[in-house]
């Protein structure tokens, strides 16, 4: 009996380990990272390619072509950066290819997918297409445009203090997003638990006191075709060493 139980435990451990290994495959390289000094002192520096690892999507969800990354939207889930980031500036351009499309980028993320939502814990930088408010009306009532336009919020258990509250979320003060098929530009500044977001050339939203301040980046697939391009991370100097602000390493 003990022998059979031991064999069963070994089999379960093997299957779980295999499943995790498959989910953590390196899928593609997209975007570049540079240090702040490198960006200032050597503007011609090419930087290092960012490696992305699957968490719970598939190798058919994403297609990287140079500076462009195509996202089929399915299955719903995320890919994560190979390394963690703490203080940094992120430039990224994105566009939806379907009306009402949904996506986003998580920063300071644990890159562990919740079984129900299929999404991780982290600070989400929202990327919804403008028609989302029309398609997802509640009892015939249109959702506020702030919901689609660059909201910042802690997801999956992360907490933070919104500067422009809409409940626990922080809404943008001005709608600057463009609609389906048009490219949007985000500049995201993440420093010591504060995230500030500029949309198409103007800072319009911020959130602070995040419960995690060092973690992975995660790109989100959430049911709709969309594209990212020209992703660049400029790493800034680290903050004070506070282990409670760091997610577990994978």
PDB file of C-alpha atoms in Angstrom:
ATOM      1  CA  UNK A   1       0.000   0.000   0.000  1.00  0.00           C
ATOM      2  CA  UNK A   2       2.797   2.409   0.951  1.00  0.00           C
ATOM      3  CA  UNK A   3       4.644   1.488  -2.233  1.00  0.00           C
ATOM      4  CA  UNK A   4       1.592   2.221  -4.385  1.00  0.00           C
ATOM      5  CA  UNK A   5       1.075   5.553  -2.600  1.00  0.00           C
ATOM      6  CA  UNK A   6       4.709   6.479  -3.153  1.00  0.00           C
ATOM      7  CA  UNK A   7       4.423   5.659  -6.853  1.00  0.00           C
ATOM      8  CA  UNK A   8       1.247   7.780  -7.087  1.00  0.00           C
ATOM      9  CA  UNK A   9       2.945  10.768  -5.433  1.00  0.00           C
ATOM     10  CA  UNK A  10       5.910  10.461  -7.771  1.00  0.00           C
ATOM     11  CA  UNK A  11       3.573  10.352 -10.802  1.00  0.00           C
ATOM     12  CA  UNK A  12       1.596  13.408  -9.643  1.00  0.00           C
ATOM     13  CA  UNK A  13       4.811  15.345  -8.983  1.00  0.00           C
ATOM     14  CA  UNK A  14       6.112  14.401 -12.422  1.00  0.00           C
ATOM     15  CA  UNK A  15       2.899  15.452 -14.174  1.00  0.00           C
ATOM     16  CA  UNK A  16       2.735  18.776 -12.337  1.00  0.00           C
ATOM     17  CA  UNK A  17       6.374  19.433 -13.060  1.00  0.00           C
ATOM     18  CA  UNK A  18       5.896  18.599 -16.729  1.00  0.00           C
ATOM     19  CA  UNK A  19       2.856  20.852 -16.959  1.00  0.00           C
ATOM     20  CA  UNK A  20       4.776  23.732 -15.361  1.00  0.00           C
ATOM     21  CA  UNK A  21       7.766  23.185 -17.620  1.00  0.00           C
ATOM     22  CA  UNK A  22       5.563  23.244 -20.711  1.00  0.00           C
ATOM     23  CA  UNK A  23       3.850  26.432 -19.557  1.00  0.00           C
ATOM     24  CA  UNK A  24       7.209  28.126 -18.999  1.00  0.00           C
ATOM     25  CA  UNK A  25       8.616  27.699 -22.499  1.00  0.00           C
ATOM     26  CA  UNK A  26      10.577  30.531 -24.069  1.00  0.00           C
ATOM     27  CA  UNK A  27       8.420  31.712 -26.962  1.00  0.00           C
ATOM     28  CA  UNK A  28       9.943  34.776 -28.622  1.00  0.00           C
ATOM     29  CA  UNK A  29      12.040  37.910 -28.273  1.00  0.00           C
ATOM     30  CA  UNK A  30      10.311  41.272 -28.544  1.00  0.00           C
ATOM     31  CA  UNK A  31      11.387  44.751 -27.495  1.00  0.00           C
ATOM     32  CA  UNK A  32      14.679  45.954 -26.073  1.00  0.00           C
ATOM     33  CA  UNK A  33      15.954  46.993 -22.672  1.00  0.00           C
ATOM     34  CA  UNK A  34      18.641  49.556 -21.896  1.00  0.00           C
ATOM     35  CA  UNK A  35      20.064  51.050 -18.743  1.00  0.00           C
ATOM     36  CA  UNK A  36      19.415  54.734 -18.065  1.00  0.00           C
ATOM     37  CA  UNK A  37      23.115  55.528 -18.388  1.00  0.00           C
ATOM     38  CA  UNK A  38      23.265  53.666 -21.686  1.00  0.00           C
ATOM     39  CA  UNK A  39      20.316  55.647 -23.022  1.00  0.00           C
ATOM     40  CA  UNK A  40      21.798  59.007 -21.959  1.00  0.00           C
ATOM     41  CA  UNK A  41      25.483  58.475 -22.714  1.00  0.00           C
ATOM     42  CA  UNK A  42      25.232  56.249 -25.773  1.00  0.00           C
ATOM     43  CA  UNK A  43      22.123  57.041 -27.768  1.00  0.00           C
ATOM     44  CA  UNK A  44      23.215  54.635 -30.527  1.00  0.00           C
ATOM     45  CA  UNK A  45      23.330  51.635 -28.187  1.00  0.00           C
ATOM     46  CA  UNK A  46      21.063  48.858 -29.438  1.00  0.00           C
ATOM     47  CA  UNK A  47      20.214  47.460 -26.012  1.00  0.00           C
ATOM     48  CA  UNK A  48      19.369  43.837 -25.218  1.00  0.00           C
ATOM     49  CA  UNK A  49      16.449  41.883 -26.627  1.00  0.00           C
ATOM     50  CA  UNK A  50      13.719  41.012 -24.112  1.00  0.00           C
ATOM     51  CA  UNK A  51      12.908  37.303 -23.889  1.00  0.00           C
ATOM     52  CA  UNK A  52       9.264  36.331 -23.295  1.00  0.00           C
ATOM     53  CA  UNK A  53       8.200  33.109 -21.619  1.00  0.00           C
ATOM     54  CA  UNK A  54       4.768  31.512 -21.810  1.00  0.00           C
ATOM     55  CA  UNK A  55       2.684  31.375 -18.639  1.00  0.00           C
ATOM     56  CA  UNK A  56      -0.675  30.037 -19.849  1.00  0.00           C
ATOM     57  CA  UNK A  57      -1.187  30.958 -23.519  1.00  0.00           C
ATOM     58  CA  UNK A  58       0.312  29.033 -26.456  1.00  0.00           C
ATOM     59  CA  UNK A  59       2.962  29.313 -29.131  1.00  0.00           C
ATOM     60  CA  UNK A  60       0.208  30.132 -31.642  1.00  0.00           C
ATOM     61  CA  UNK A  61      -1.117  33.091 -29.604  1.00  0.00           C
ATOM     62  CA  UNK A  62       1.835  35.317 -30.477  1.00  0.00           C
ATOM     63  CA  UNK A  63       3.791  36.099 -33.623  1.00  0.00           C
ATOM     64  CA  UNK A  64       6.857  38.336 -33.317  1.00  0.00           C
ATOM     65  CA  UNK A  65       8.123  40.096 -36.444  1.00  0.00           C
ATOM     66  CA  UNK A  66      10.975  42.471 -35.591  1.00  0.00           C
ATOM     67  CA  UNK A  67       9.495  45.453 -33.747  1.00  0.00           C
ATOM     68  CA  UNK A  68       5.929  44.120 -34.187  1.00  0.00           C
ATOM     69  CA  UNK A  69       4.150  41.546 -32.007  1.00  0.00           C
ATOM     70  CA  UNK A  70       0.819  40.115 -33.153  1.00  0.00           C
ATOM     71  CA  UNK A  71      -1.560  38.818 -30.489  1.00  0.00           C
ATOM     72  CA  UNK A  72      -4.448  36.519 -31.485  1.00  0.00           C
ATOM     73  CA  UNK A  73      -6.169  37.014 -28.106  1.00  0.00           C
ATOM     74  CA  UNK A  74      -6.666  33.306 -27.372  1.00  0.00           C
ATOM     75  CA  UNK A  75      -6.370  31.457 -25.166  1.00  0.00           C
ATOM     76  CA  UNK A  76      -6.804  34.172 -22.561  1.00  0.00           C
ATOM     77  CA  UNK A  77      -3.643  34.500 -20.495  1.00  0.00           C
ATOM     78  CA  UNK A  78      -0.194  36.095 -20.401  1.00  0.00           C
ATOM     79  CA  UNK A  79       3.440  35.758 -21.351  1.00  0.00           C
ATOM     80  CA  UNK A  80       6.091  37.092 -18.971  1.00  0.00           C
ATOM     81  CA  UNK A  81       9.484  38.716 -19.288  1.00  0.00           C
ATOM     82  CA  UNK A  82      12.424  36.469 -18.466  1.00  0.00           C
ATOM     83  CA  UNK A  83      13.709  38.868 -15.802  1.00  0.00           C
ATOM     84  CA  UNK A  84      12.111  41.099 -13.196  1.00  0.00           C
ATOM     85  CA  UNK A  85      12.044  44.881 -13.380  1.00  0.00           C
ATOM     86  CA  UNK A  86      11.875  47.419 -10.563  1.00  0.00           C
ATOM     87  CA  UNK A  87      12.223  51.094 -11.517  1.00  0.00           C
ATOM     88  CA  UNK A  88      11.941  51.767 -15.236  1.00  0.00           C
ATOM     89  CA  UNK A  89      10.428  53.739 -18.095  1.00  0.00           C
ATOM     90  CA  UNK A  90       8.439  51.786 -20.665  1.00  0.00           C
ATOM     91  CA  UNK A  91       7.575  52.959 -24.168  1.00  0.00           C
ATOM     92  CA  UNK A  92       5.069  50.843 -26.084  1.00  0.00           C
ATOM     93  CA  UNK A  93       2.704  51.329 -28.997  1.00  0.00           C
ATOM     94  CA  UNK A  94      -0.444  49.266 -29.411  1.00  0.00           C
ATOM     95  CA  UNK A  95      -3.594  48.982 -31.494  1.00  0.00           C
ATOM     96  CA  UNK A  96      -6.696  46.842 -31.502  1.00  0.00           C
ATOM     97  CA  UNK A  97      -7.831  45.092 -34.666  1.00  0.00           C
ATOM     98  CA  UNK A  98     -11.369  44.371 -33.419  1.00  0.00           C
ATOM     99  CA  UNK A  99     -14.009  46.699 -32.009  1.00  0.00           C
ATOM    100  CA  UNK A 100     -14.291  46.369 -28.255  1.00  0.00           C
ATOM    101  CA  UNK A 101     -10.949  44.562 -27.958  1.00  0.00           C
ATOM    102  CA  UNK A 102      -9.364  44.034 -24.555  1.00  0.00           C
ATOM    103  CA  UNK A 103      -5.702  43.764 -23.530  1.00  0.00           C
ATOM    104  CA  UNK A 104      -3.054  45.349 -21.333  1.00  0.00           C
ATOM    105  CA  UNK A 105       0.392  45.082 -19.826  1.00  0.00           C
ATOM    106  CA  UNK A 106       1.046  44.082 -16.217  1.00  0.00           C
ATOM    107  CA  UNK A 107       4.017  45.574 -14.350  1.00  0.00           C
ATOM    108  CA  UNK A 108       5.514  44.333 -11.048  1.00  0.00           C
ATOM    109  CA  UNK A 109       3.672  41.102 -11.759  1.00  0.00           C
ATOM    110  CA  UNK A 110       3.997  37.684 -10.098  1.00  0.00           C
ATOM    111  CA  UNK A 111       3.357  35.961 -13.477  1.00  0.00           C
ATOM    112  CA  UNK A 112       1.237  33.250 -11.814  1.00  0.00           C
ATOM    113  CA  UNK A 113      -2.106  32.792 -13.540  1.00  0.00           C
ATOM    114  CA  UNK A 114      -5.242  32.583 -11.423  1.00  0.00           C
ATOM    115  CA  UNK A 115      -7.175  29.399 -12.399  1.00  0.00           C
ATOM    116  CA  UNK A 116     -10.471  31.284 -12.820  1.00  0.00           C
ATOM    117  CA  UNK A 117      -9.486  34.607 -14.414  1.00  0.00           C
ATOM    118  CA  UNK A 118      -6.369  33.145 -16.086  1.00  0.00           C
ATOM    119  CA  UNK A 119      -4.632  36.433 -15.247  1.00  0.00           C
ATOM    120  CA  UNK A 120      -1.867  37.164 -12.710  1.00  0.00           C
ATOM    121  CA  UNK A 121      -1.334  39.492  -9.776  1.00  0.00           C
ATOM    122  CA  UNK A 122       0.169  42.807 -10.829  1.00  0.00           C
ATOM    123  CA  UNK A 123      -0.422  46.429 -11.734  1.00  0.00           C
ATOM    124  CA  UNK A 124      -2.404  46.476 -14.969  1.00  0.00           C
ATOM    125  CA  UNK A 125      -1.980  49.218 -17.540  1.00  0.00           C
ATOM    126  CA  UNK A 126      -5.311  48.923 -19.328  1.00  0.00           C
ATOM    127  CA  UNK A 127      -5.637  48.818 -23.124  1.00  0.00           C
ATOM    128  CA  UNK A 128      -9.291  48.604 -24.155  1.00  0.00           C
ATOM    129  CA  UNK A 129     -10.619  49.619 -27.565  1.00  0.00           C
ATOM    130  CA  UNK A 130     -12.979  52.613 -27.452  1.00  0.00           C
ATOM    131  CA  UNK A 131     -16.069  50.672 -28.552  1.00  0.00           C
ATOM    132  CA  UNK A 132     -15.810  48.472 -25.454  1.00  0.00           C
ATOM    133  CA  UNK A 133     -18.146  50.847 -23.606  1.00  0.00           C
ATOM    134  CA  UNK A 134     -20.863  50.401 -26.247  1.00  0.00           C
ATOM    135  CA  UNK A 135     -20.532  46.638 -26.621  1.00  0.00           C
ATOM    136  CA  UNK A 136     -20.488  46.051 -22.844  1.00  0.00           C
ATOM    137  CA  UNK A 137     -23.297  48.342 -21.731  1.00  0.00           C
ATOM    138  CA  UNK A 138     -24.853  47.312 -18.386  1.00  0.00           C
ATOM    139  CA  UNK A 139     -28.668  47.361 -18.339  1.00  0.00           C
ATOM    140  CA  UNK A 140     -28.545  49.535 -21.428  1.00  0.00           C
ATOM    141  CA  UNK A 141     -26.271  52.044 -19.719  1.00  0.00           C
ATOM    142  CA  UNK A 142     -22.939  52.892 -21.312  1.00  0.00           C
ATOM    143  CA  UNK A 143     -19.813  52.358 -19.219  1.00  0.00           C
ATOM    144  CA  UNK A 144     -17.665  55.456 -18.546  1.00  0.00           C
ATOM    145  CA  UNK A 145     -15.093  56.220 -21.249  1.00  0.00           C
ATOM    146  CA  UNK A 146     -12.440  56.403 -18.513  1.00  0.00           C
ATOM    147  CA  UNK A 147     -12.662  52.635 -18.224  1.00  0.00           C
ATOM    148  CA  UNK A 148     -11.269  52.081 -21.690  1.00  0.00           C
ATOM    149  CA  UNK A 149      -8.809  54.910 -21.601  1.00  0.00           C
ATOM    150  CA  UNK A 150      -5.680  53.825 -19.777  1.00  0.00           C
ATOM    151  CA  UNK A 151      -6.942  52.860 -16.348  1.00  0.00           C
ATOM    152  CA  UNK A 152      -4.343  51.768 -13.792  1.00  0.00           C
ATOM    153  CA  UNK A 153      -5.283  49.236 -11.144  1.00  0.00           C
ATOM    154  CA  UNK A 154      -3.974  46.482  -8.944  1.00  0.00           C
ATOM    155  CA  UNK A 155      -5.188  43.093 -10.183  1.00  0.00           C
ATOM    156  CA  UNK A 156      -5.238  39.678  -8.561  1.00  0.00           C
ATOM    157  CA  UNK A 157      -4.654  40.938  -5.032  1.00  0.00           C
ATOM    158  CA  UNK A 158      -2.202  43.791  -5.629  1.00  0.00           C
ATOM    159  CA  UNK A 159      -3.231  46.940  -3.771  1.00  0.00           C
ATOM    160  CA  UNK A 160      -2.501  50.581  -4.589  1.00  0.00           C
ATOM    161  CA  UNK A 161      -3.829  54.106  -3.992  1.00  0.00           C
ATOM    162  CA  UNK A 162      -5.427  55.717  -7.086  1.00  0.00           C
ATOM    163  CA  UNK A 163      -4.717  59.382  -7.777  1.00  0.00           C
ATOM    164  CA  UNK A 164      -7.896  59.686  -9.872  1.00  0.00           C
ATOM    165  CA  UNK A 165     -10.220  57.224  -8.138  1.00  0.00           C
ATOM    166  CA  UNK A 166     -12.893  55.177  -9.824  1.00  0.00           C
ATOM    167  CA  UNK A 167     -13.365  52.812  -6.929  1.00  0.00           C
ATOM    168  CA  UNK A 168      -9.989  51.131  -6.408  1.00  0.00           C
ATOM    169  CA  UNK A 169      -8.906  51.986  -9.950  1.00  0.00           C
ATOM    170  CA  UNK A 170      -7.302  55.177 -11.208  1.00  0.00           C
ATOM    171  CA  UNK A 171      -8.949  56.661 -14.305  1.00  0.00           C
ATOM    172  CA  UNK A 172      -7.371  58.930 -16.890  1.00  0.00           C
ATOM    173  CA  UNK A 173      -8.324  62.589 -16.691  1.00  0.00           C
ATOM    174  CA  UNK A 174      -8.520  63.084 -20.443  1.00  0.00           C
ATOM    175  CA  UNK A 175      -9.484  60.688 -23.222  1.00  0.00           C
ATOM    176  CA  UNK A 176      -6.597  60.589 -25.709  1.00  0.00           C
ATOM    177  CA  UNK A 177      -6.922  57.031 -27.043  1.00  0.00           C
ATOM    178  CA  UNK A 178      -7.569  56.325 -30.711  1.00  0.00           C
ATOM    179  CA  UNK A 179      -9.965  53.655 -31.964  1.00  0.00           C
ATOM    180  CA  UNK A 180      -9.756  50.328 -33.748  1.00  0.00           C
ATOM    181  CA  UNK A 181      -6.916  50.027 -36.253  1.00  0.00           C
ATOM    182  CA  UNK A 182      -5.104  53.154 -35.017  1.00  0.00           C
ATOM    183  CA  UNK A 183      -1.825  53.131 -33.105  1.00  0.00           C
ATOM    184  CA  UNK A 184      -1.665  54.458 -29.552  1.00  0.00           C
ATOM    185  CA  UNK A 185       1.529  55.337 -27.685  1.00  0.00           C
ATOM    186  CA  UNK A 186       1.968  54.757 -23.956  1.00  0.00           C
ATOM    187  CA  UNK A 187       4.820  56.065 -21.848  1.00  0.00           C
ATOM    188  CA  UNK A 188       4.746  54.315 -18.459  1.00  0.00           C
ATOM    189  CA  UNK A 189       7.016  55.486 -15.635  1.00  0.00           C
ATOM    190  CA  UNK A 190       7.311  53.028 -12.726  1.00  0.00           C
ATOM    191  CA  UNK A 191       9.286  54.177  -9.667  1.00  0.00           C
ATOM    192  CA  UNK A 192       9.091  53.014  -6.028  1.00  0.00           C
ATOM    193  CA  UNK A 193       5.448  51.923  -6.130  1.00  0.00           C
ATOM    194  CA  UNK A 194       4.177  54.789  -8.290  1.00  0.00           C
ATOM    195  CA  UNK A 195       3.038  54.359 -11.898  1.00  0.00           C
ATOM    196  CA  UNK A 196       2.458  57.340 -14.170  1.00  0.00           C
ATOM    197  CA  UNK A 197       0.923  56.981 -17.620  1.00  0.00           C
ATOM    198  CA  UNK A 198       1.177  59.257 -20.656  1.00  0.00           C
ATOM    199  CA  UNK A 199      -1.171  58.541 -23.570  1.00  0.00           C
ATOM    200  CA  UNK A 200      -0.278  59.810 -27.014  1.00  0.00           C
ATOM    201  CA  UNK A 201       2.022  62.511 -25.712  1.00  0.00           C
ATOM    202  CA  UNK A 202       0.457  63.660 -22.412  1.00  0.00           C
ATOM    203  CA  UNK A 203       0.521  62.380 -18.811  1.00  0.00           C
ATOM    204  CA  UNK A 204      -3.080  61.776 -17.767  1.00  0.00           C
ATOM    205  CA  UNK A 205      -3.099  59.127 -15.021  1.00  0.00           C
ATOM    206  CA  UNK A 206      -1.184  57.855 -11.995  1.00  0.00           C
ATOM    207  CA  UNK A 207      -1.437  55.441  -9.072  1.00  0.00           C
ATOM    208  CA  UNK A 208       0.850  55.000  -6.063  1.00  0.00           C
ATOM    209  CA  UNK A 209       1.756  52.925  -3.007  1.00  0.00           C
ATOM    210  CA  UNK A 210       1.667  49.635  -4.902  1.00  0.00           C
ATOM    211  CA  UNK A 211       2.013  46.601  -2.651  1.00  0.00           C
ATOM    212  CA  UNK A 212       4.619  45.092  -5.032  1.00  0.00           C
ATOM    213  CA  UNK A 213       7.359  47.164  -6.629  1.00  0.00           C
ATOM    214  CA  UNK A 214       9.582  44.657  -8.370  1.00  0.00           C
ATOM    215  CA  UNK A 215       8.354  41.856 -10.588  1.00  0.00           C
ATOM    216  CA  UNK A 216       7.846  40.595 -14.105  1.00  0.00           C
ATOM    217  CA  UNK A 217       6.275  42.311 -17.089  1.00  0.00           C
ATOM    218  CA  UNK A 218       3.338  40.411 -18.568  1.00  0.00           C
ATOM    219  CA  UNK A 219       1.700  40.929 -21.954  1.00  0.00           C
ATOM    220  CA  UNK A 220      -1.979  40.036 -21.972  1.00  0.00           C
ATOM    221  CA  UNK A 221      -4.113  38.106 -24.433  1.00  0.00           C
ATOM    222  CA  UNK A 222      -7.776  38.629 -23.602  1.00  0.00           C
ATOM    223  CA  UNK A 223      -9.936  37.370 -26.417  1.00  0.00           C
ATOM    224  CA  UNK A 224      -9.293  39.875 -29.209  1.00  0.00           C
ATOM    225  CA  UNK A 225      -6.725  40.354 -31.970  1.00  0.00           C
ATOM    226  CA  UNK A 226      -4.371  43.265 -31.352  1.00  0.00           C
ATOM    227  CA  UNK A 227      -0.753  44.293 -31.881  1.00  0.00           C
ATOM    228  CA  UNK A 228       2.136  45.753 -29.902  1.00  0.00           C
ATOM    229  CA  UNK A 229       5.153  47.452 -31.460  1.00  0.00           C
ATOM    230  CA  UNK A 230       8.331  49.355 -30.551  1.00  0.00           C
ATOM    231  CA  UNK A 231       8.540  48.186 -26.950  1.00  0.00           C
ATOM    232  CA  UNK A 232      11.474  49.697 -25.090  1.00  0.00           C
ATOM    233  CA  UNK A 233      12.381  49.445 -21.405  1.00  0.00           C
ATOM    234  CA  UNK A 234      14.846  51.913 -19.862  1.00  0.00           C
ATOM    235  CA  UNK A 235      15.919  50.594 -16.476  1.00  0.00           C
ATOM    236  CA  UNK A 236      16.445  53.173 -13.745  1.00  0.00           C
ATOM    237  CA  UNK A 237      18.420  52.875 -10.523  1.00  0.00           C
ATOM    238  CA  UNK A 238      16.948  50.494  -7.909  1.00  0.00           C
ATOM    239  CA  UNK A 239      15.232  51.714  -4.757  1.00  0.00           C
ATOM    240  CA  UNK A 240      15.856  50.715  -1.149  1.00  0.00           C
ATOM    241  CA  UNK A 241      16.086  46.970  -0.550  1.00  0.00           C
ATOM    242  CA  UNK A 242      12.634  45.972   0.750  1.00  0.00           C
ATOM    243  CA  UNK A 243      12.007  42.219   0.252  1.00  0.00           C
ATOM    244  CA  UNK A 244       8.274  42.551   0.958  1.00  0.00           C
ATOM    245  CA  UNK A 245       7.897  44.594  -2.222  1.00  0.00           C
ATOM    246  CA  UNK A 246       9.408  41.900  -4.472  1.00  0.00           C
ATOM    247  CA  UNK A 247       7.431  39.039  -6.034  1.00  0.00           C
ATOM    248  CA  UNK A 248       8.720  35.471  -5.778  1.00  0.00           C
ATOM    249  CA  UNK A 249      11.255  34.566  -8.439  1.00  0.00           C
ATOM    250  CA  UNK A 250      10.219  31.931 -10.975  1.00  0.00           C
TER     251      UNK A 250
END
